[in-house]
Short mmCIF file of N, CA and C in Angstrom, two decimals:
data_model
loop_
_atom_site.label_atom_id
_atom_site.label_comp_id
_atom_site.label_asym_id
_atom_site.label_seq_id
_atom_site.Cartn_x
_atom_site.Cartn_y
_atom_site.Cartn_z
N MET S 407 254.44 186.99 113.14
CA MET S 407 254.55 185.65 113.67
C MET S 407 255.69 185.64 114.70
N LYS S 408 255.42 185.06 115.85
CA LYS S 408 256.42 185.00 116.90
C LYS S 408 257.22 183.72 116.80
N ILE S 409 258.41 183.76 117.33
CA ILE S 409 259.33 182.62 117.28
C ILE S 409 258.72 181.39 117.94
N GLU S 410 257.87 181.55 118.91
CA GLU S 410 257.24 180.42 119.61
C GLU S 410 256.36 179.59 118.68
N HIS S 411 255.89 180.21 117.61
CA HIS S 411 255.03 179.51 116.66
C HIS S 411 255.78 178.43 115.87
N LEU S 412 257.09 178.47 115.92
CA LEU S 412 257.90 177.50 115.19
C LEU S 412 258.08 176.19 115.93
N GLU S 413 257.72 176.15 117.20
CA GLU S 413 257.98 174.97 118.01
C GLU S 413 257.37 173.70 117.41
N GLU S 414 256.14 173.77 116.94
CA GLU S 414 255.50 172.59 116.35
C GLU S 414 256.29 172.09 115.13
N ARG S 415 256.70 173.02 114.25
CA ARG S 415 257.44 172.65 113.05
C ARG S 415 258.82 172.10 113.42
N ILE S 416 259.44 172.68 114.43
CA ILE S 416 260.75 172.21 114.90
C ILE S 416 260.62 170.76 115.38
N ASN S 417 259.59 170.46 116.12
CA ASN S 417 259.36 169.09 116.61
C ASN S 417 259.10 168.13 115.46
N GLU S 418 258.33 168.56 114.47
CA GLU S 418 258.08 167.71 113.29
C GLU S 418 259.39 167.44 112.55
N TYR S 419 260.22 168.46 112.43
CA TYR S 419 261.51 168.29 111.76
C TYR S 419 262.38 167.28 112.51
N LYS S 420 262.47 167.42 113.83
CA LYS S 420 263.26 166.48 114.63
C LYS S 420 262.71 165.06 114.48
N ASN S 421 261.41 164.91 114.46
CA ASN S 421 260.80 163.58 114.27
C ASN S 421 261.13 163.01 112.90
N SER S 422 261.17 163.85 111.87
CA SER S 422 261.49 163.36 110.52
C SER S 422 262.93 162.86 110.47
N ILE S 423 263.84 163.57 111.11
CA ILE S 423 265.24 163.14 111.16
C ILE S 423 265.33 161.82 111.94
N HIS S 424 264.60 161.72 113.02
CA HIS S 424 264.58 160.50 113.83
C HIS S 424 264.10 159.31 112.99
N THR S 425 263.07 159.52 112.18
CA THR S 425 262.54 158.47 111.31
C THR S 425 263.59 158.00 110.31
N VAL S 426 264.29 158.94 109.68
CA VAL S 426 265.32 158.60 108.71
C VAL S 426 266.45 157.82 109.38
N VAL S 427 266.88 158.27 110.55
CA VAL S 427 267.95 157.59 111.27
C VAL S 427 267.52 156.16 111.61
N ASN S 428 266.29 155.99 112.07
CA ASN S 428 265.80 154.63 112.38
C ASN S 428 265.78 153.73 111.15
N LYS S 429 265.37 154.27 110.00
CA LYS S 429 265.37 153.48 108.76
C LYS S 429 266.79 153.09 108.37
N ARG S 430 267.73 154.01 108.54
CA ARG S 430 269.12 153.72 108.19
C ARG S 430 269.72 152.67 109.14
N ILE S 431 269.35 152.74 110.41
CA ILE S 431 269.82 151.74 111.37
C ILE S 431 269.25 150.37 111.01
N GLN S 432 267.97 150.33 110.64
CA GLN S 432 267.34 149.06 110.27
C GLN S 432 268.00 148.48 109.01
N TRP S 433 268.33 149.33 108.05
CA TRP S 433 269.06 148.87 106.86
C TRP S 433 270.39 148.25 107.27
N GLU S 434 271.12 148.96 108.11
CA GLU S 434 272.46 148.53 108.50
C GLU S 434 272.46 147.27 109.35
N THR S 435 271.48 147.12 110.24
CA THR S 435 271.50 146.02 111.19
C THR S 435 270.69 144.81 110.79
N GLU S 436 269.74 144.95 109.84
CA GLU S 436 268.87 143.83 109.49
C GLU S 436 268.70 143.63 107.99
N VAL S 437 268.24 144.67 107.33
CA VAL S 437 267.76 144.55 105.95
C VAL S 437 268.87 144.22 104.96
N LYS S 438 269.99 144.88 105.08
CA LYS S 438 271.10 144.64 104.16
C LYS S 438 271.54 143.18 104.22
N ASP S 439 271.65 142.64 105.43
CA ASP S 439 272.05 141.23 105.59
C ASP S 439 270.99 140.28 105.04
N LEU S 440 269.72 140.60 105.25
CA LEU S 440 268.64 139.75 104.73
C LEU S 440 268.67 139.70 103.21
N ILE S 441 268.79 140.85 102.57
CA ILE S 441 268.84 140.90 101.10
C ILE S 441 270.06 140.13 100.60
N GLN S 442 271.21 140.37 101.22
CA GLN S 442 272.45 139.68 100.85
C GLN S 442 272.26 138.17 100.95
N LYS S 443 271.65 137.71 102.03
CA LYS S 443 271.44 136.27 102.27
C LYS S 443 270.56 135.65 101.19
N VAL S 444 269.42 136.28 100.90
CA VAL S 444 268.48 135.72 99.92
C VAL S 444 269.10 135.73 98.52
N LEU S 445 269.73 136.83 98.14
CA LEU S 445 270.36 136.89 96.82
C LEU S 445 271.49 135.88 96.70
N SER S 446 272.28 135.72 97.75
CA SER S 446 273.38 134.75 97.73
C SER S 446 272.85 133.31 97.63
N GLU S 447 271.75 133.03 98.30
CA GLU S 447 271.13 131.70 98.20
C GLU S 447 270.70 131.43 96.76
N ALA S 448 270.12 132.43 96.10
CA ALA S 448 269.70 132.27 94.70
C ALA S 448 270.93 132.05 93.81
N GLU S 449 271.99 132.80 94.07
CA GLU S 449 273.22 132.67 93.29
C GLU S 449 273.79 131.26 93.42
N GLU S 450 273.81 130.73 94.63
CA GLU S 450 274.37 129.41 94.87
C GLU S 450 273.50 128.28 94.32
N LYS S 451 272.20 128.42 94.50
CA LYS S 451 271.27 127.35 94.09
C LYS S 451 271.12 127.28 92.57
N TYR S 452 271.08 128.43 91.93
CA TYR S 452 270.83 128.48 90.48
C TYR S 452 272.06 129.10 89.80
N LYS S 453 272.89 128.27 89.26
CA LYS S 453 274.15 128.70 88.64
C LYS S 453 273.87 129.16 87.20
N ILE S 454 273.42 130.42 87.09
CA ILE S 454 273.10 130.94 85.75
C ILE S 454 274.01 132.12 85.37
N GLY S 455 275.14 132.23 86.04
CA GLY S 455 276.09 133.27 85.66
C GLY S 455 275.89 134.59 86.38
N TRP S 456 275.14 134.58 87.46
CA TRP S 456 274.95 135.82 88.20
C TRP S 456 275.78 135.83 89.46
N LYS S 457 276.01 137.04 89.99
CA LYS S 457 276.75 137.16 91.24
C LYS S 457 276.19 138.33 92.04
N VAL S 458 276.35 138.23 93.35
CA VAL S 458 275.85 139.25 94.27
C VAL S 458 276.98 140.23 94.56
N GLN S 459 276.62 141.50 94.63
CA GLN S 459 277.60 142.55 94.93
C GLN S 459 277.02 143.51 95.97
N GLN S 460 277.88 144.02 96.83
CA GLN S 460 277.50 145.13 97.70
C GLN S 460 278.19 146.36 97.16
N LEU S 461 277.44 147.43 97.01
CA LEU S 461 277.98 148.66 96.45
C LEU S 461 277.85 149.79 97.46
N SER S 462 278.83 150.66 97.49
CA SER S 462 278.77 151.85 98.31
C SER S 462 279.03 153.02 97.38
N TRP S 463 277.99 153.80 97.14
CA TRP S 463 278.10 154.91 96.21
C TRP S 463 278.37 156.20 96.97
N ILE S 464 278.04 157.27 96.36
CA ILE S 464 278.30 158.60 96.91
C ILE S 464 277.73 158.74 98.32
N HIS S 465 278.55 159.18 99.23
CA HIS S 465 278.20 159.47 100.62
C HIS S 465 277.54 158.28 101.30
N THR S 466 276.24 158.38 101.56
CA THR S 466 275.58 157.34 102.37
C THR S 466 274.72 156.40 101.54
N ASN S 467 274.84 156.45 100.24
CA ASN S 467 274.01 155.59 99.41
C ASN S 467 274.67 154.23 99.25
N GLU S 468 273.99 153.19 99.74
CA GLU S 468 274.48 151.83 99.62
C GLU S 468 273.48 151.01 98.83
N ALA S 469 273.98 149.94 98.21
CA ALA S 469 273.09 149.07 97.44
C ALA S 469 273.64 147.65 97.46
N ILE S 470 272.73 146.72 97.24
CA ILE S 470 273.08 145.32 97.04
C ILE S 470 272.40 144.92 95.74
N ASN S 471 273.14 144.22 94.89
CA ASN S 471 272.51 143.78 93.65
C ASN S 471 272.92 142.36 93.32
N ILE S 472 272.15 141.79 92.42
CA ILE S 472 272.54 140.52 91.81
C ILE S 472 272.59 140.83 90.32
N THR S 473 273.71 140.53 89.71
CA THR S 473 273.93 140.94 88.33
C THR S 473 274.42 139.76 87.49
N PHE S 474 274.06 139.78 86.22
CA PHE S 474 274.55 138.75 85.31
C PHE S 474 275.97 139.11 84.93
N ASP S 475 276.90 138.25 85.36
CA ASP S 475 278.32 138.51 85.21
C ASP S 475 278.94 137.64 84.12
N SER S 476 278.38 136.45 83.94
CA SER S 476 278.93 135.53 82.94
C SER S 476 277.80 134.71 82.34
N PHE S 477 278.13 134.02 81.29
CA PHE S 477 277.14 133.19 80.59
C PHE S 477 276.98 131.87 81.35
N PRO S 478 275.76 131.33 81.43
CA PRO S 478 275.58 130.04 82.11
C PRO S 478 276.46 128.95 81.49
N GLN S 479 277.23 128.27 82.34
CA GLN S 479 278.17 127.25 81.89
C GLN S 479 277.53 126.21 80.97
N GLU S 480 276.34 125.77 81.32
CA GLU S 480 275.71 124.69 80.54
C GLU S 480 275.35 125.11 79.11
N LEU S 481 275.36 126.42 78.83
CA LEU S 481 275.01 126.88 77.48
C LEU S 481 276.22 127.32 76.65
N ILE S 482 277.39 127.27 77.23
CA ILE S 482 278.59 127.73 76.50
C ILE S 482 278.84 126.91 75.24
N VAL S 483 278.62 125.61 75.30
CA VAL S 483 278.81 124.76 74.11
C VAL S 483 277.92 125.26 72.98
N LYS S 484 276.68 125.62 73.31
CA LYS S 484 275.75 126.14 72.30
C LYS S 484 276.27 127.42 71.67
N THR S 485 276.72 128.36 72.50
CA THR S 485 277.17 129.65 71.96
C THR S 485 278.46 129.51 71.17
N ASN S 486 279.27 128.51 71.49
CA ASN S 486 280.51 128.30 70.73
C ASN S 486 280.22 127.91 69.28
N GLN S 487 278.99 127.47 69.00
CA GLN S 487 278.59 127.13 67.63
C GLN S 487 278.34 128.38 66.79
N ILE S 488 278.23 129.51 67.47
CA ILE S 488 277.99 130.78 66.78
C ILE S 488 279.14 131.72 67.14
N PRO S 489 280.17 131.79 66.33
CA PRO S 489 281.37 132.57 66.68
C PRO S 489 281.10 134.05 66.94
N THR S 490 280.05 134.60 66.35
CA THR S 490 279.79 136.03 66.51
C THR S 490 278.91 136.33 67.71
N TYR S 491 278.45 135.29 68.43
CA TYR S 491 277.56 135.53 69.56
C TYR S 491 278.31 136.27 70.66
N GLN S 492 277.66 137.29 71.22
CA GLN S 492 278.28 138.05 72.30
C GLN S 492 277.32 138.15 73.47
N PHE S 493 277.74 137.66 74.63
CA PHE S 493 276.95 137.78 75.85
C PHE S 493 277.08 139.20 76.38
N LEU S 494 275.95 139.81 76.71
CA LEU S 494 275.98 141.17 77.26
C LEU S 494 275.85 141.10 78.78
N GLN S 495 276.90 141.49 79.47
CA GLN S 495 276.89 141.52 80.93
C GLN S 495 276.11 142.73 81.41
N GLY S 496 275.69 142.64 82.67
CA GLY S 496 275.21 143.86 83.30
C GLY S 496 273.76 143.93 83.69
N GLY S 497 272.91 143.03 83.27
CA GLY S 497 271.55 143.08 83.78
C GLY S 497 271.61 142.89 85.28
N ALA S 498 270.89 143.73 86.05
CA ALA S 498 271.00 143.65 87.51
C ALA S 498 269.69 143.99 88.19
N LEU S 499 269.47 143.31 89.31
CA LEU S 499 268.39 143.65 90.24
C LEU S 499 269.05 144.38 91.39
N VAL S 500 268.63 145.62 91.64
CA VAL S 500 269.30 146.49 92.60
C VAL S 500 268.35 146.86 93.74
N PHE S 501 268.85 146.70 94.96
CA PHE S 501 268.18 147.15 96.17
C PHE S 501 269.04 148.29 96.71
N SER S 502 268.57 149.52 96.59
CA SER S 502 269.38 150.69 96.92
C SER S 502 268.72 151.52 98.01
N GLN S 503 269.50 151.85 99.05
CA GLN S 503 268.95 152.70 100.09
C GLN S 503 268.98 154.15 99.62
N MET S 504 267.84 154.81 99.73
CA MET S 504 267.71 156.20 99.31
C MET S 504 268.13 157.13 100.46
N TYR S 505 268.23 158.42 100.16
CA TYR S 505 268.64 159.41 101.16
C TYR S 505 267.74 159.41 102.39
N ASN S 506 266.45 159.07 102.22
CA ASN S 506 265.51 159.11 103.34
C ASN S 506 265.42 157.77 104.08
N GLY S 507 266.25 156.81 103.68
CA GLY S 507 266.27 155.52 104.36
C GLY S 507 265.40 154.46 103.72
N ASP S 508 264.51 154.84 102.82
CA ASP S 508 263.70 153.85 102.12
C ASP S 508 264.55 153.07 101.14
N ILE S 509 264.03 151.93 100.69
CA ILE S 509 264.76 151.06 99.77
C ILE S 509 264.09 151.10 98.41
N GLU S 510 264.83 151.54 97.41
CA GLU S 510 264.34 151.55 96.03
C GLU S 510 264.82 150.27 95.36
N ILE S 511 263.90 149.61 94.67
CA ILE S 511 264.24 148.38 93.96
C ILE S 511 264.01 148.62 92.47
N PHE S 512 265.02 148.27 91.66
CA PHE S 512 264.88 148.46 90.22
C PHE S 512 265.73 147.45 89.46
N THR S 513 265.35 147.27 88.19
CA THR S 513 266.10 146.42 87.27
C THR S 513 266.86 147.32 86.31
N VAL S 514 268.13 146.99 86.10
CA VAL S 514 268.95 147.68 85.10
C VAL S 514 269.25 146.67 84.01
N PHE S 515 269.09 147.08 82.77
CA PHE S 515 269.34 146.18 81.64
C PHE S 515 270.77 146.33 81.14
N PRO S 516 271.31 145.26 80.53
CA PRO S 516 272.65 145.37 79.94
C PRO S 516 272.66 146.44 78.86
N LEU S 517 273.78 147.09 78.73
CA LEU S 517 273.92 148.12 77.70
C LEU S 517 275.05 147.69 76.77
N PRO S 518 274.69 147.33 75.53
CA PRO S 518 275.74 146.93 74.58
C PRO S 518 276.79 148.02 74.43
N GLU S 519 278.03 147.60 74.22
CA GLU S 519 279.14 148.53 74.07
C GLU S 519 278.85 149.52 72.94
N ASN S 520 279.20 150.76 73.17
CA ASN S 520 279.05 151.86 72.20
C ASN S 520 277.61 152.24 71.93
N TRP S 521 276.67 151.75 72.72
CA TRP S 521 275.27 152.16 72.56
C TRP S 521 274.99 153.32 73.49
N MET S 522 274.17 154.22 73.05
CA MET S 522 273.75 155.33 73.89
C MET S 522 272.64 154.83 74.82
N PRO S 523 272.63 155.27 76.09
CA PRO S 523 271.54 154.87 76.99
C PRO S 523 270.20 155.30 76.41
N VAL S 524 269.20 154.47 76.64
CA VAL S 524 267.85 154.77 76.17
C VAL S 524 266.93 154.91 77.37
N GLU S 525 265.72 155.40 77.10
CA GLU S 525 264.75 155.61 78.18
C GLU S 525 264.49 154.35 78.98
N LYS S 526 264.38 153.21 78.32
CA LYS S 526 264.00 151.98 78.99
C LYS S 526 265.21 151.13 79.39
N ASP S 527 266.28 151.77 79.90
CA ASP S 527 267.42 150.98 80.32
C ASP S 527 267.29 150.52 81.77
N MET S 528 266.15 150.89 82.41
CA MET S 528 265.86 150.39 83.75
C MET S 528 264.35 150.39 84.00
N VAL S 529 263.93 149.54 84.93
CA VAL S 529 262.51 149.45 85.30
C VAL S 529 262.41 149.61 86.81
N GLU S 530 261.62 150.57 87.25
CA GLU S 530 261.36 150.75 88.67
C GLU S 530 260.48 149.61 89.17
N MET S 531 260.84 149.04 90.30
CA MET S 531 260.07 147.93 90.86
C MET S 531 259.48 148.26 92.22
N GLY S 532 259.64 149.50 92.65
CA GLY S 532 259.02 149.93 93.89
C GLY S 532 259.98 150.54 94.89
N VAL S 533 259.39 151.28 95.82
CA VAL S 533 260.11 151.88 96.93
C VAL S 533 259.44 151.39 98.20
N TYR S 534 260.24 150.87 99.13
CA TYR S 534 259.71 150.24 100.33
C TYR S 534 260.43 150.75 101.57
N SER S 535 259.69 150.82 102.66
CA SER S 535 260.29 151.09 103.95
C SER S 535 261.13 149.86 104.31
N PRO S 536 262.25 150.04 105.02
CA PRO S 536 263.04 148.87 105.41
C PRO S 536 262.22 147.82 106.15
N ALA S 537 261.23 148.24 106.90
CA ALA S 537 260.40 147.29 107.65
C ALA S 537 259.59 146.39 106.72
N ALA S 538 259.36 146.82 105.48
CA ALA S 538 258.57 146.03 104.53
C ALA S 538 259.41 145.01 103.77
N ILE S 539 260.72 145.06 103.91
CA ILE S 539 261.60 144.14 103.18
C ILE S 539 261.63 142.81 103.92
N THR S 540 261.10 141.78 103.27
CA THR S 540 261.08 140.44 103.84
C THR S 540 261.71 139.48 102.83
N GLU S 541 261.96 138.26 103.29
CA GLU S 541 262.49 137.24 102.38
C GLU S 541 261.52 137.02 101.22
N LYS S 542 260.24 136.98 101.52
CA LYS S 542 259.21 136.78 100.50
C LYS S 542 259.28 137.90 99.45
N LEU S 543 259.40 139.15 99.89
CA LEU S 543 259.47 140.27 98.95
C LEU S 543 260.71 140.18 98.07
N VAL S 544 261.85 139.83 98.66
CA VAL S 544 263.09 139.73 97.89
C VAL S 544 262.95 138.65 96.82
N VAL S 545 262.38 137.49 97.19
CA VAL S 545 262.17 136.40 96.22
C VAL S 545 261.22 136.85 95.11
N GLU S 546 260.15 137.56 95.48
CA GLU S 546 259.22 138.08 94.46
C GLU S 546 259.92 139.03 93.50
N LYS S 547 260.82 139.87 94.01
CA LYS S 547 261.53 140.82 93.16
C LYS S 547 262.54 140.09 92.25
N ILE S 548 263.15 139.01 92.75
CA ILE S 548 264.02 138.21 91.88
C ILE S 548 263.21 137.63 90.73
N ASP S 549 262.00 137.13 91.04
CA ASP S 549 261.11 136.58 90.02
C ASP S 549 260.74 137.64 88.99
N GLU S 550 260.36 138.83 89.45
CA GLU S 550 260.03 139.93 88.53
C GLU S 550 261.25 140.31 87.67
N PHE S 551 262.42 140.34 88.30
CA PHE S 551 263.65 140.67 87.59
C PHE S 551 263.90 139.67 86.46
N LEU S 552 263.77 138.38 86.76
CA LEU S 552 263.99 137.36 85.73
C LEU S 552 262.98 137.50 84.59
N LYS S 553 261.73 137.82 84.92
CA LYS S 553 260.71 138.05 83.87
C LYS S 553 261.12 139.23 82.99
N GLU S 554 261.62 140.30 83.61
CA GLU S 554 262.06 141.48 82.84
C GLU S 554 263.24 141.13 81.94
N MET S 555 264.18 140.33 82.46
CA MET S 555 265.34 139.95 81.66
C MET S 555 264.93 139.04 80.49
N ILE S 556 263.97 138.16 80.73
CA ILE S 556 263.46 137.30 79.64
C ILE S 556 262.84 138.17 78.56
N LYS S 557 262.03 139.16 78.96
CA LYS S 557 261.42 140.07 77.98
C LYS S 557 262.50 140.86 77.24
N TRP S 558 263.57 141.21 77.93
CA TRP S 558 264.66 141.96 77.30
C TRP S 558 265.39 141.08 76.28
N GLU S 559 265.66 139.82 76.67
CA GLU S 559 266.37 138.88 75.79
C GLU S 559 265.53 138.50 74.57
N VAL S 560 264.24 138.20 74.81
CA VAL S 560 263.35 137.74 73.74
C VAL S 560 262.10 138.62 73.78
N PRO S 561 262.18 139.81 73.17
CA PRO S 561 261.03 140.72 73.21
C PRO S 561 259.80 140.12 72.54
N ILE S 562 258.66 140.45 73.09
CA ILE S 562 257.39 140.02 72.49
C ILE S 562 257.13 140.92 71.30
N PRO S 563 256.85 140.33 70.12
CA PRO S 563 256.60 141.17 68.95
C PRO S 563 255.37 142.05 69.18
N LYS S 564 255.50 143.28 68.79
CA LYS S 564 254.38 144.22 68.90
C LYS S 564 253.35 143.85 67.83
N SER S 565 252.07 143.97 68.18
CA SER S 565 251.04 143.69 67.18
C SER S 565 251.06 144.82 66.16
N LYS S 566 250.85 144.46 64.92
CA LYS S 566 250.92 145.43 63.84
C LYS S 566 249.57 146.10 63.66
N VAL S 567 249.64 147.36 63.33
CA VAL S 567 248.43 148.11 63.04
C VAL S 567 247.95 147.70 61.66
N GLY S 568 246.68 147.49 61.55
CA GLY S 568 246.15 147.09 60.25
C GLY S 568 244.76 146.51 60.39
N PHE S 569 244.35 145.83 59.36
CA PHE S 569 243.03 145.25 59.35
C PHE S 569 243.09 143.80 59.80
N ARG S 570 242.03 143.37 60.42
CA ARG S 570 241.92 141.95 60.75
C ARG S 570 240.53 141.47 60.41
N ASN S 571 240.41 140.22 60.17
CA ASN S 571 239.14 139.63 59.81
C ASN S 571 238.31 139.44 61.08
N ILE S 572 237.22 140.16 61.20
CA ILE S 572 236.35 140.08 62.39
C ILE S 572 235.41 138.88 62.26
N ASN S 573 234.99 138.59 61.04
CA ASN S 573 234.06 137.47 60.81
C ASN S 573 234.85 136.23 60.40
N PRO S 574 234.84 135.19 61.24
CA PRO S 574 235.58 133.98 60.87
C PRO S 574 234.95 133.22 59.74
#
């Protein structure tokens, strides 16, 4: 094989880098601000103890999340009736930019102190190109996140294996 045969692959590689750079620019100039805006609007409109955070992790990995930070004020009187009640912080909806510029969306569940992480401590909610991130999508993901947190707080009882009466 001659060195000239690599030209096509070299061009594909350069195009792939160009695509990643464009996705990262779109995250930096548009998408990050859009997500921040929508999550902040939800935080302000619905005072349920959540707050928006911008995170900068290892190297170029950035994320924006909305996380349950405190207990809803209107329910504190109720919880004060139960001295042993403990609010678990940390449930979060995370929009994280991946190495390739795409945006991964996932839910992280609160982890009680001294508990070992379990398989279901997070739920993947999709991976999207920055161009696919819209206000509508962010609102839909907040809705899905709240549904997941409700299921986490009040799990649906599993149906029991056994016999049932087929003939009424």
